[in-house]
Structure formats: C-alpha cells, structure tokens
Short mmCIF file of C-alpha atoms in Angstrom, two decimals:
data_model
loop_
_atom_site.label_atom_id
_atom_site.label_comp_id
_atom_site.label_asym_id
_atom_site.label_seq_id
_atom_site.Cartn_x
_atom_site.Cartn_y
_atom_site.Cartn_z
CA MET A 1 -11.56 -3.86 31.22
CA GLY A 2 -12.45 -0.22 31.09
CA ILE A 3 -12.45 1.95 28.03
CA SER A 4 -8.96 3.25 27.26
CA MET A 5 -8.15 6.78 26.17
CA PRO A 6 -7.69 7.50 22.46
CA LEU A 7 -4.16 7.28 21.13
CA THR A 8 -2.22 10.43 20.33
CA ILE A 9 -0.64 10.70 16.90
CA ALA A 10 2.80 10.10 18.44
CA GLU A 11 1.62 6.97 20.27
CA TYR A 12 -0.03 5.61 17.16
CA ALA A 13 3.10 6.30 15.11
CA ARG A 14 5.24 4.38 17.61
CA GLY A 15 2.86 1.43 17.67
CA ALA A 16 2.53 1.45 13.89
CA LEU A 17 6.30 1.46 13.39
CA PHE A 18 6.67 -1.55 15.69
CA GLY A 19 3.87 -3.34 13.83
CA LEU A 20 5.30 -2.53 10.40
CA ALA A 21 8.77 -3.69 11.46
CA ALA A 22 7.37 -6.99 12.76
CA VAL A 23 5.34 -7.73 9.65
CA SER A 24 8.30 -6.84 7.42
CA ILE A 25 10.32 -9.56 9.16
CA TRP A 26 7.41 -12.03 8.89
CA SER A 27 7.14 -11.37 5.16
CA GLY A 28 10.86 -11.88 4.75
CA GLY A 29 10.54 -15.09 6.74
CA ILE A 30 7.91 -16.45 4.34
CA VAL A 31 10.19 -15.70 1.39
CA ALA A 32 13.11 -17.35 3.23
CA VAL A 33 11.05 -20.50 3.85
CA GLY A 34 10.22 -20.60 0.15
CA LEU A 35 13.92 -20.37 -0.68
CA GLY A 36 14.75 -23.03 1.91
CA LEU A 37 12.23 -25.48 0.48
CA ARG A 38 14.03 -25.22 -2.87
CA THR A 39 17.05 -26.81 -1.16
CA SER A 40 17.33 -30.18 0.59
CA LEU A 41 15.72 -28.73 3.73
CA THR A 42 12.24 -29.96 4.68
CA PRO A 43 9.58 -27.90 6.50
CA TRP A 44 10.42 -29.86 9.67
CA ASP A 45 14.15 -29.08 9.32
CA ILE A 46 13.40 -25.37 9.00
CA ALA A 47 11.18 -25.52 12.10
CA ALA A 48 13.93 -27.34 14.01
CA VAL A 49 16.51 -24.70 13.09
CA ARG A 50 14.12 -21.95 14.14
CA PHE A 51 13.20 -23.50 17.49
CA ALA A 52 16.77 -24.53 18.35
CA VAL A 53 18.32 -21.13 17.62
CA ALA A 54 15.58 -19.04 19.25
CA GLY A 55 15.21 -21.37 22.24
CA LEU A 56 18.92 -21.50 23.06
CA LEU A 57 19.29 -17.78 22.47
CA LEU A 58 16.47 -16.86 24.86
CA LEU A 59 16.96 -19.63 27.45
CA PRO A 60 19.14 -17.43 29.73
CA TYR A 61 16.41 -14.78 29.73
CA VAL A 62 13.75 -17.29 30.81
CA LEU A 63 16.03 -18.68 33.52
CA ARG A 64 16.48 -15.15 34.84
CA LYS A 65 12.89 -13.86 34.48
CA GLY A 66 10.91 -17.08 34.97
CA LEU A 67 7.69 -18.24 33.31
CA ALA A 68 5.46 -15.47 34.73
CA LEU A 69 3.00 -18.06 36.05
CA ASP A 70 1.68 -15.56 38.59
CA ARG A 71 0.45 -13.37 35.73
CA LEU A 72 -0.28 -15.93 33.02
CA GLY A 73 -1.68 -18.85 34.98
CA ARG A 74 -1.50 -22.35 33.52
CA CYS A 75 -3.90 -21.64 30.67
CA GLY A 76 -2.09 -18.44 29.75
CA LEU A 77 1.28 -20.21 29.81
CA ALA A 78 -0.09 -22.93 27.53
CA ALA A 79 -1.46 -20.26 25.18
CA ILE A 80 1.94 -18.57 24.98
CA VAL A 81 3.93 -21.78 24.44
CA LEU A 82 1.54 -23.49 22.02
CA GLY A 83 0.37 -20.29 20.36
CA GLY A 84 3.95 -19.20 19.75
CA GLY A 85 5.22 -22.51 18.36
CA ALA A 86 2.28 -24.35 16.85
CA PRO A 87 1.68 -21.83 14.01
CA VAL A 88 5.10 -22.67 12.56
CA LEU A 89 4.37 -26.40 12.45
CA LEU A 90 0.80 -25.96 11.20
CA SER A 91 1.75 -23.54 8.44
CA ASN A 92 4.69 -25.72 7.37
CA ALA A 93 2.37 -28.73 7.25
CA GLY A 94 -0.12 -26.74 5.23
CA LEU A 95 2.56 -25.96 2.65
CA LEU A 96 2.60 -29.65 1.78
CA PHE A 97 -0.98 -29.28 0.47
CA ALA A 98 -1.46 -25.66 -0.61
CA PRO A 99 0.64 -22.86 -2.17
CA ALA A 100 2.63 -20.36 -0.13
CA ALA A 101 0.40 -17.54 -1.39
CA HIS A 102 -2.54 -19.17 0.36
CA ALA A 103 -0.47 -19.49 3.55
CA GLY A 104 0.38 -15.79 3.46
CA ALA A 105 -3.29 -14.89 3.07
CA LEU A 106 -4.98 -17.29 5.47
CA TYR A 107 -2.49 -17.32 8.37
CA PRO A 108 -1.40 -13.71 9.01
CA GLY A 109 -4.18 -12.24 6.89
CA VAL A 110 -7.14 -13.69 8.80
CA MET A 111 -5.45 -13.84 12.21
CA PRO A 112 -6.33 -10.21 13.14
CA LEU A 113 -10.06 -10.99 12.87
CA MET A 114 -9.60 -13.96 15.19
CA VAL A 115 -7.71 -11.75 17.64
CA ALA A 116 -10.47 -9.15 17.51
CA VAL A 117 -13.10 -11.78 18.36
CA LEU A 118 -11.04 -13.25 21.22
CA ALA A 119 -10.13 -9.79 22.52
CA ALA A 120 -13.79 -8.80 22.57
CA ILE A 121 -14.68 -11.95 24.55
CA MET A 122 -11.70 -12.17 26.91
CA LEU A 123 -10.43 -8.59 27.20
CA GLY A 124 -13.59 -6.58 26.66
CA GLU A 125 -12.13 -4.70 23.68
CA SER A 126 -14.97 -3.16 21.72
CA PHE A 127 -15.65 -4.29 18.15
CA THR A 128 -16.32 -0.76 16.93
CA ALA A 129 -17.77 0.47 13.66
CA THR A 130 -14.25 1.59 12.77
CA LYS A 131 -12.89 -1.95 13.12
CA ARG A 132 -15.81 -3.44 11.22
CA LEU A 133 -15.10 -1.12 8.31
CA GLY A 134 -11.40 -1.98 8.40
CA PHE A 135 -12.04 -5.72 8.37
CA ALA A 136 -14.48 -5.25 5.49
CA LEU A 137 -11.49 -3.97 3.49
CA ILE A 138 -8.91 -6.47 4.81
CA LEU A 139 -10.73 -9.77 4.29
CA PRO A 140 -11.52 -9.38 0.56
CA GLY A 141 -7.96 -8.18 0.04
CA VAL A 142 -6.27 -11.18 1.64
CA CYS A 143 -8.63 -13.55 -0.19
CA ALA A 144 -7.83 -11.86 -3.50
CA ILE A 145 -4.08 -12.26 -2.97
CA GLY A 146 -4.47 -15.82 -1.73
CA PHE A 147 -6.85 -17.19 -4.32
CA PHE A 148 -6.48 -15.03 -7.44
CA SER A 149 -2.68 -14.72 -7.53
CA GLY A 150 -2.14 -18.25 -8.76
CA GLY A 151 -3.06 -21.81 -8.00
CA THR A 152 -6.45 -23.48 -8.06
CA LEU A 153 -8.70 -24.66 -5.30
CA GLY A 154 -9.11 -28.36 -4.65
CA ALA A 155 -9.91 -30.91 -1.97
CA GLN A 156 -6.23 -31.41 -1.14
CA GLN A 157 -5.65 -27.68 -0.83
CA ASN A 158 -8.51 -27.45 1.64
CA ILE A 159 -6.41 -29.56 4.00
CA GLY A 160 -3.68 -26.96 3.74
CA HIS A 161 -6.20 -24.18 4.29
CA ALA A 162 -7.34 -25.86 7.52
CA PHE A 163 -3.73 -25.92 8.74
CA PHE A 164 -3.27 -22.24 7.86
CA LEU A 165 -6.45 -21.25 9.69
CA GLY A 166 -5.29 -23.31 12.67
CA SER A 167 -2.07 -21.29 12.65
CA GLY A 168 -4.04 -18.06 12.83
CA ILE A 169 -6.21 -19.31 15.69
CA ALA A 170 -3.16 -20.48 17.66
CA PHE A 171 -1.33 -17.17 17.28
CA ALA A 172 -4.50 -15.29 18.20
CA PHE A 173 -4.49 -17.07 21.57
CA TYR A 174 -0.81 -16.10 21.98
CA THR A 175 -1.65 -12.45 21.31
CA VAL A 176 -4.58 -12.28 23.71
CA ALA A 177 -2.72 -14.16 26.47
CA MET A 178 0.23 -11.77 26.17
CA ARG A 179 -2.03 -8.71 26.30
CA ARG A 180 -4.14 -10.06 29.17
CA ALA A 181 -1.07 -10.76 31.33
CA ARG A 182 0.52 -7.46 30.23
CA LEU A 183 3.64 -9.42 29.34
CA ASP A 184 6.32 -7.54 27.43
CA GLY A 185 7.19 -8.77 23.95
CA LEU A 186 10.64 -10.13 24.83
CA HIS A 187 9.39 -12.13 27.81
CA ALA A 188 6.54 -13.66 25.80
CA ALA A 189 8.86 -14.46 22.88
CA ALA A 190 11.37 -16.08 25.25
CA ILE A 191 8.75 -18.30 26.91
CA ALA A 192 7.38 -19.36 23.51
CA ALA A 193 10.85 -20.07 22.11
CA VAL A 194 12.06 -22.12 25.07
CA GLY A 195 8.77 -24.01 25.21
CA ALA A 196 9.04 -24.88 21.51
CA LEU A 197 12.65 -25.99 22.04
CA LEU A 198 11.71 -28.36 24.86
CA LEU A 199 8.57 -29.76 23.20
CA TYR A 200 9.55 -30.02 19.54
CA MET A 201 13.25 -30.84 19.42
CA PRO A 202 13.10 -34.22 21.26
CA VAL A 203 10.31 -35.37 18.92
CA TYR A 204 12.26 -34.12 15.89
CA TRP A 205 15.43 -35.96 16.91
CA MET A 206 13.54 -39.19 17.57
CA ILE A 207 11.66 -39.15 14.25
CA VAL A 208 14.06 -37.42 11.86
CA GLY A 209 17.42 -37.69 13.59
CA THR A 210 20.49 -35.82 12.33
CA THR A 211 20.64 -37.18 8.79
CA SER A 212 18.37 -34.58 7.18
CA LEU A 213 20.25 -31.52 8.46
CA ALA A 214 23.59 -33.24 7.86
CA LYS A 215 22.78 -33.41 4.13
CA ALA A 216 22.00 -29.69 3.89
CA ALA A 217 24.55 -27.06 2.91
CA TRP A 218 25.75 -25.02 5.85
CA THR A 219 24.88 -21.81 4.00
CA ASP A 220 21.24 -22.94 3.72
CA ILE A 221 21.13 -23.75 7.43
CA ALA A 222 22.82 -20.44 8.32
CA LEU A 223 20.26 -18.46 6.32
CA GLN A 224 17.35 -20.14 8.11
CA ALA A 225 19.08 -19.74 11.49
CA LEU A 226 19.44 -16.01 10.88
CA VAL A 227 16.02 -15.34 9.39
CA GLN A 228 13.87 -17.88 11.27
CA GLY A 229 15.71 -18.27 14.57
CA LEU A 230 16.93 -14.72 15.21
CA LEU A 231 14.76 -12.35 13.18
CA THR A 232 11.37 -14.09 12.92
CA ALA A 233 11.15 -16.07 16.18
CA THR A 234 12.90 -13.50 18.38
CA ILE A 235 13.12 -9.92 17.14
CA SER A 236 9.77 -9.86 15.30
CA TYR A 237 7.96 -11.26 18.36
CA VAL A 238 9.45 -8.48 20.49
CA LEU A 239 8.40 -5.83 17.98
CA TYR A 240 4.92 -7.36 17.70
CA GLY A 241 4.60 -7.36 21.48
CA ARG A 242 5.43 -3.66 21.60
CA ALA A 243 2.80 -2.92 18.94
CA VAL A 244 0.15 -4.88 20.87
CA GLY A 245 1.16 -3.17 24.11
CA ILE A 246 0.69 0.29 22.59
CA LEU A 247 -2.26 -0.21 20.24
CA GLY A 248 -4.18 -3.02 21.97
CA ALA A 249 -4.58 -6.67 21.02
CA SER A 250 -6.90 -6.37 18.02
CA SER A 251 -5.41 -3.11 16.72
CA GLY A 252 -1.82 -4.31 17.03
CA ALA A 253 -2.65 -7.65 15.43
CA ALA A 254 -4.19 -5.84 12.45
CA PHE A 255 -0.72 -5.21 11.07
CA ALA A 256 -0.35 -8.95 10.43
CA ALA A 257 -2.85 -8.51 7.60
CA LEU A 258 -0.17 -6.56 5.74
CA CYS A 259 1.92 -9.73 5.48
CA PRO A 260 0.39 -10.99 2.19
CA ALA A 261 0.76 -7.55 0.63
CA MET A 262 4.33 -7.06 1.83
CA THR A 263 5.27 -10.57 0.72
CA ALA A 264 3.94 -9.76 -2.74
CA LEU A 265 6.06 -6.59 -2.81
CA MET A 266 9.17 -8.42 -1.57
CA ALA A 267 8.68 -11.03 -4.28
CA ILE A 268 9.45 -8.37 -6.91
CA PRO A 269 13.21 -8.06 -6.18
CA VAL A 270 13.75 -11.50 -4.61
CA LEU A 271 11.70 -13.81 -6.84
CA GLY A 272 11.09 -11.56 -9.85
CA GLU A 273 7.31 -11.86 -9.44
CA TRP A 274 5.34 -8.69 -10.21
CA PRO A 275 1.88 -8.17 -8.65
CA GLY A 276 -1.01 -8.12 -11.10
CA THR A 277 -3.87 -5.64 -11.21
CA ILE A 278 -5.92 -7.57 -8.65
CA ASP A 279 -2.88 -7.80 -6.39
CA TRP A 280 -2.31 -4.03 -6.44
CA ALA A 281 -5.98 -3.37 -5.68
CA ALA A 282 -5.82 -5.87 -2.80
CA ILE A 283 -2.63 -4.28 -1.43
CA ILE A 284 -4.32 -0.86 -1.36
CA ALA A 285 -7.47 -2.27 0.29
CA ILE A 286 -5.48 -4.18 2.92
CA SER A 287 -3.29 -1.18 3.71
CA ALA A 288 -6.33 1.06 4.18
CA GLY A 289 -8.06 -1.59 6.29
CA VAL A 290 -5.04 -2.05 8.56
CA TYR A 291 -4.78 1.71 9.06
CA ILE A 292 -8.44 1.88 10.08
CA VAL A 293 -8.47 -1.20 12.36
CA SER A 294 -5.21 -0.23 14.06
CA GLY A 295 -6.65 3.12 15.14
CA GLY A 296 -5.06 5.54 12.71
CA PRO A 297 -5.64 9.18 13.72
CA LEU A 298 -7.99 9.87 10.79
CA ALA A 299 -9.85 6.55 10.90
CA GLY A 300 -12.58 7.71 13.25
CA GLN A 301 -13.24 10.75 11.09
CA TRP A 302 -13.71 8.52 8.03
CA VAL A 303 -16.27 6.37 9.80
CA CYS A 304 -18.12 9.38 11.18
CA SER A 305 -18.29 10.90 7.70
CA TRP A 306 -20.01 7.67 6.56
CA GLY A 307 -22.54 7.81 9.34
CA GLY A 308 -20.68 5.72 11.93
CA ARG A 309 -20.09 6.75 15.50
CA PRO A 310 -17.08 4.92 16.94
CA PRO A 311 -16.51 5.03 20.67
CA PRO A 312 -13.37 6.66 22.06
CA GLY A 313 -11.69 3.38 23.06
CA ARG A 314 -9.46 1.18 20.98
#
C-alpha cells in the first residue's frame, strides 16, 4: 500500500471519538463480566448470551449483505469469524486462572502492538518513530496496571496470561483483515457475530445444556444481554471499525490500550476501587502513548523535537 496523507485535525478528532467510544464500551463490558461472575453465571454462560443476542440481532444484515467473500477471501473470512469470537472465549478461560486486572492489561493493552506488527507485514503500514515512542509509553503502563494493582504472579496465572495474549493475537487478525478488505465496521461485526452464533452455540448446548442459564436470575441475564450482546459485541465493533477506517489499523487499534486505564477509572463509582499512585502514573503514560500512536496532531512535533523524523503516513 502507498503512503497515505496525514490526517487533518477534524479527521483525527472523528477517529479518536469513535475509538474512545468503543473502548468505553469495552471497559464497561469488563466490569459487567466481573459483576456477572459474582452471580450464578459462568464465563461460558456469559459468552453464550453475548453470541446469541449479537448473532440473532445481526443475522438479517448478513443475509442481506452476504459474507463479502469476494473482498475477504477464505482466510480473511476465517480471521473475521475467529478473530471476532475467539477473544471472548480465550479471555473468559483466562479468568479462571488469573485476575481480571491482568486480563484488562494483557488483552486490549498489548493488542495494539500486535496489530502494528501485523499491519506492517500485511498492509505495509510503517512502524514510525512516532509509533515506537507511543508504544514505549503504553507497554510499561499496561504492565503496571496489570501486575502492580493487585494479585501475585504464579505458574497457574501464567496459563491465564497465555489465554489473554491469545485473545489479543486473535483480535489483531480481525482488525487487519477488516482493514485489508476495507470492510465497514457493521459488516465485519455482523459476520463475526453470526459466525460465533453458528460455531459456539451448538457446542454450548451439547456440553452445558439449558440448566445453567435456567438457574440464573433473569435480571442477570438481561444485563449481560444488553452489555455483552448489544453494546460490546455489536455497537462497540461498529465504532471500532470506524476508528480503524479513519486512522488506520495500528493507529485505530491503539485506543484499545486505554481499556485498562478506563476500567480502573470506571471501578471508582461501580466497585469503589480507587487507583493508587502507580495506577495514576500508568493511566497518564497510556493516555499519552495512545495519543502519539493514534496520530494525534501534535505527536509528530513531539518526536521531531526529540530528534525523530516521522514520515508523513500513518
């Protein structure tokens, strides 16, 4: 791909708003999963509710628009379906071994770096000095929130960490496949949702059946249906797709790194958990890093003032 023109301030603002809206929903979704796991719901029940609601909601759209095989190809279609659904299962499985704080750091926090690497290989997006500086701020920040906010490392937790990293890799393939095919956010979200519905639900019914959900309170199921099925699996994917379409794959994905920081902020009113000194420092570092990686209007000037010379593309 050729070098794209620099973003105007208005274009960046639009892309940034879409990215911030998406990550706000993701952060709320993590908090909602935490609340759901305090009830009789299991991680697999929450995934089933998410896939069923989103898949049925978006099925008419897929029937009308198709699978976009002419643009995605078989590999691209697999990347959309598996990359859109597998992160939910992998992160839920990881929560059986490691704390939610580690999930918030290792899945959405590290995913932008994986997208940047894949985008450089598959899309020809340059890994500029600006992006390198941004990631140098993001990675220590997400690690600080994940590993210094509570909990201790151990062999069992490493299993969870592997699942979380797998989630990030899977969603990175989703992001790059969507960008490469120039698929709009709604179409990509619909294909992923329907694919997850068709692949996961039969397995869930065979293994778990209806007894688990039947025991749960309808209010608990309704909350997960709203947050996971409608907001997280549908609306946030559309918003994320718009951010990637405007900013580029690696720049749009950078906003996912805000998820640990936003989750920490949301935990103040919802869970009564106040960030510590390290958390606040990490939040500031992550926010600055996301602004730089995503192509903020002043980012290039900062790098140039430190001796860098970023190219005009994003």
